[in-house]
Amino acid sequence: MKFQEVKNEILRIAQISDPLKVVEEVKKLHYELFERPKIKRPVKRGNFYYFYLIKSYDKKGHEILGKKLGRISIQDYEENEEIIEQYRKAGNIEKLQKYTQL
Protein backbone atom coordinates (compact mmCIF):
# COMPACT_ATOMS: atom_id res chain seq x y z
CA MET A 1 0.00 0.00 0.00
CA LYS A 2 1.13 3.50 -0.72
CA PHE A 3 1.49 6.08 2.06
CA GLN A 4 -1.60 8.01 0.95
CA GLU A 5 -3.69 4.81 0.85
CA VAL A 6 -2.63 3.96 4.41
CA LYS A 7 -3.44 7.48 5.56
CA ASN A 8 -6.90 7.34 3.97
CA GLU A 9 -7.53 3.93 5.54
CA ILE A 10 -6.59 5.23 9.01
CA LEU A 11 -8.88 8.23 8.58
CA ARG A 12 -11.71 5.91 7.53
CA ILE A 13 -11.17 3.72 10.60
CA ALA A 14 -11.09 6.80 12.87
CA GLN A 15 -14.62 7.71 11.79
CA ILE A 16 -16.11 4.36 12.89
CA SER A 17 -17.98 4.66 16.19
CA ASP A 18 -18.31 0.96 17.12
CA PRO A 19 -15.18 -0.11 19.10
CA LEU A 20 -15.42 -3.78 18.09
CA LYS A 21 -15.59 -2.88 14.42
CA VAL A 22 -12.59 -0.55 14.87
CA VAL A 23 -10.52 -3.38 16.38
CA GLU A 24 -11.50 -5.66 13.49
CA GLU A 25 -10.53 -3.05 10.88
CA VAL A 26 -7.19 -2.35 12.60
CA LYS A 27 -6.39 -6.08 12.58
CA LYS A 28 -7.12 -6.23 8.83
CA LEU A 29 -4.90 -3.21 8.19
CA HIS A 30 -2.09 -4.67 10.33
CA TYR A 31 -2.24 -7.95 8.39
CA GLU A 32 -2.20 -6.10 5.06
CA LEU A 33 0.82 -4.01 6.02
CA PHE A 34 2.99 -6.32 8.11
CA GLU A 35 1.98 -9.99 8.10
CA ARG A 36 0.89 -10.76 4.55
CA PRO A 37 3.69 -12.46 2.62
CA LYS A 38 5.19 -10.20 0.00
CA ILE A 39 6.35 -11.80 -3.25
CA LYS A 40 8.84 -10.04 -5.51
CA ARG A 41 7.93 -9.41 -9.13
CA PRO A 42 9.17 -12.30 -11.27
CA VAL A 43 12.84 -12.16 -12.21
CA LYS A 44 13.61 -13.28 -15.77
CA ARG A 45 16.73 -15.41 -16.23
CA GLY A 46 17.24 -17.42 -19.38
CA ASN A 47 14.06 -19.30 -20.26
CA PHE A 48 12.42 -18.97 -16.85
CA TYR A 49 10.84 -16.47 -14.47
CA TYR A 50 11.84 -16.93 -10.81
CA PHE A 51 9.71 -15.98 -7.79
CA TYR A 52 11.17 -14.96 -4.40
CA LEU A 53 9.72 -13.95 -1.04
CA ILE A 54 10.67 -10.51 0.23
CA LYS A 55 12.11 -11.06 3.69
CA SER A 56 12.54 -7.41 4.70
CA TYR A 57 13.88 -4.05 3.57
CA ASP A 58 17.21 -2.44 4.46
CA LYS A 59 17.74 1.16 5.60
CA LYS A 60 17.84 2.41 2.01
CA GLY A 61 14.57 0.69 1.11
CA HIS A 62 16.12 -2.11 -0.93
CA GLU A 63 14.52 -5.53 -0.76
CA ILE A 64 16.22 -8.35 1.13
CA LEU A 65 15.11 -11.56 -0.55
CA GLY A 66 14.07 -14.67 1.31
CA LYS A 67 13.58 -18.16 -0.05
CA LYS A 68 12.95 -18.99 -3.70
CA LEU A 69 9.34 -20.03 -4.33
CA GLY A 70 9.93 -21.62 -7.71
CA ARG A 71 10.28 -20.96 -11.40
CA ILE A 72 8.01 -21.01 -14.41
CA SER A 73 8.83 -21.08 -18.11
CA ILE A 74 8.34 -17.88 -20.06
CA GLN A 75 5.62 -19.43 -22.23
CA ASP A 76 3.62 -20.72 -19.24
CA TYR A 77 3.97 -17.38 -17.46
CA GLU A 78 2.67 -15.43 -20.46
CA GLU A 79 -0.32 -17.80 -20.82
CA ASN A 80 -1.35 -17.44 -17.15
CA GLU A 81 0.04 -13.98 -16.39
CA GLU A 82 -3.17 -12.44 -15.02
CA ILE A 83 -3.88 -15.30 -12.61
CA ILE A 84 -0.27 -15.49 -11.43
CA GLU A 85 -0.13 -11.72 -10.82
CA GLN A 86 -3.34 -11.89 -8.76
CA TYR A 87 -1.86 -14.62 -6.56
CA ARG A 88 1.44 -12.76 -6.26
CA LYS A 89 -0.19 -9.49 -5.23
CA ALA A 90 -2.47 -11.28 -2.75
CA GLY A 91 0.53 -13.12 -1.26
CA ASN A 92 -1.08 -16.50 -1.88
CA ILE A 93 2.00 -18.73 -1.87
CA GLU A 94 0.19 -22.09 -2.05
CA LYS A 95 -1.77 -21.26 -5.20
CA LEU A 96 1.25 -19.60 -6.82
CA GLN A 97 3.37 -22.72 -6.26
CA LYS A 98 0.83 -24.79 -8.23
CA TYR A 99 2.00 -22.93 -11.34
CA THR A 100 5.72 -23.00 -10.52
CA GLN A 101 8.28 -25.76 -10.29
CA LEU A 102 11.25 -25.91 -7.94
Coordinates of C-alpha atoms in Angstrom, one line a residue:
M1 CA 0.0 0.0 0.0
K2 CA 1.1 3.5 -0.7
F3 CA 1.5 6.1 2.1
Q4 CA -1.6 8.0 0.9
E5 CA -3.7 4.8 0.9
V6 CA -2.6 4.0 4.4
K7 CA -3.4 7.5 5.6
N8 CA -6.9 7.3 4.0
E9 CA -7.5 3.9 5.5
I10 CA -6.6 5.2 9.0
L11 CA -8.9 8.2 8.6
R12 CA -11.7 5.9 7.5
I13 CA -11.2 3.7 10.6
A14 CA -11.1 6.8 12.9
Q15 CA -14.6 7.7 11.8
I16 CA -16.1 4.4 12.9
S17 CA -18.0 4.7 16.2
D18 CA -18.3 1.0 17.1
P19 CA -15.2 -0.1 19.1
L20 CA -15.4 -3.8 18.1
K21 CA -15.6 -2.9 14.4
V22 CA -12.6 -0.5 14.9
V23 CA -10.5 -3.4 16.4
E24 CA -11.5 -5.7 13.5
E25 CA -10.5 -3.1 10.9
V26 CA -7.2 -2.3 12.6
K27 CA -6.4 -6.1 12.6
K28 CA -7.1 -6.2 8.8
L29 CA -4.9 -3.2 8.2
H30 CA -2.1 -4.7 10.3
Y31 CA -2.2 -7.9 8.4
E32 CA -2.2 -6.1 5.1
L33 CA 0.8 -4.0 6.0
F34 CA 3.0 -6.3 8.1
E35 CA 2.0 -10.0 8.1
R36 CA 0.9 -10.8 4.5
P37 CA 3.7 -12.5 2.6
K38 CA 5.2 -10.2 0.0
I39 CA 6.3 -11.8 -3.2
K40 CA 8.8 -10.0 -5.5
R41 CA 7.9 -9.4 -9.1
P42 CA 9.2 -12.3 -11.3
V43 CA 12.8 -12.2 -12.2
K44 CA 13.6 -13.3 -15.8
R45 CA 16.7 -15.4 -16.2
G46 CA 17.2 -17.4 -19.4
N47 CA 14.1 -19.3 -20.3
F48 CA 12.4 -19.0 -16.9
Y49 CA 10.8 -16.5 -14.5
Y50 CA 11.8 -16.9 -10.8
F51 CA 9.7 -16.0 -7.8
Y52 CA 11.2 -15.0 -4.4
L53 CA 9.7 -14.0 -1.0
I54 CA 10.7 -10.5 0.2
K55 CA 12.1 -11.1 3.7
S56 CA 12.5 -7.4 4.7
Y57 CA 13.9 -4.0 3.6
D58 CA 17.2 -2.4 4.5
K59 CA 17.7 1.2 5.6
K60 CA 17.8 2.4 2.0
G61 CA 14.6 0.7 1.1
H62 CA 16.1 -2.1 -0.9
E63 CA 14.5 -5.5 -0.8
I64 CA 16.2 -8.4 1.1
L65 CA 15.1 -11.6 -0.6
G66 CA 14.1 -14.7 1.3
K67 CA 13.6 -18.2 -0.1
K68 CA 12.9 -19.0 -3.7
L69 CA 9.3 -20.0 -4.3
G70 CA 9.9 -21.6 -7.7
R71 CA 10.3 -21.0 -11.4
I72 CA 8.0 -21.0 -14.4
S73 CA 8.8 -21.1 -18.1
I74 CA 8.3 -17.9 -20.1
Q75 CA 5.6 -19.4 -22.2
D76 CA 3.6 -20.7 -19.2
Y77 CA 4.0 -17.4 -17.5
E78 CA 2.7 -15.4 -20.5
E79 CA -0.3 -17.8 -20.8
N80 CA -1.4 -17.4 -17.1
E81 CA 0.0 -14.0 -16.4
E82 CA -3.2 -12.4 -15.0
I83 CA -3.9 -15.3 -12.6
I84 CA -0.3 -15.5 -11.4
E85 CA -0.1 -11.7 -10.8
Q86 CA -3.3 -11.9 -8.8
Y87 CA -1.9 -14.6 -6.6
R88 CA 1.4 -12.8 -6.3
K89 CA -0.2 -9.5 -5.2
A90 CA -2.5 -11.3 -2.7
G91 CA 0.5 -13.1 -1.3
N92 CA -1.1 -16.5 -1.9
I93 CA 2.0 -18.7 -1.9
E94 CA 0.2 -22.1 -2.1
K95 CA -1.8 -21.3 -5.2
L96 CA 1.3 -19.6 -6.8
Q97 CA 3.4 -22.7 -6.3
K98 CA 0.8 -24.8 -8.2
Y99 CA 2.0 -22.9 -11.3
T100 CA 5.7 -23.0 -10.5
Q101 CA 8.3 -25.8 -10.3
L102 CA 11.3 -25.9 -7.9

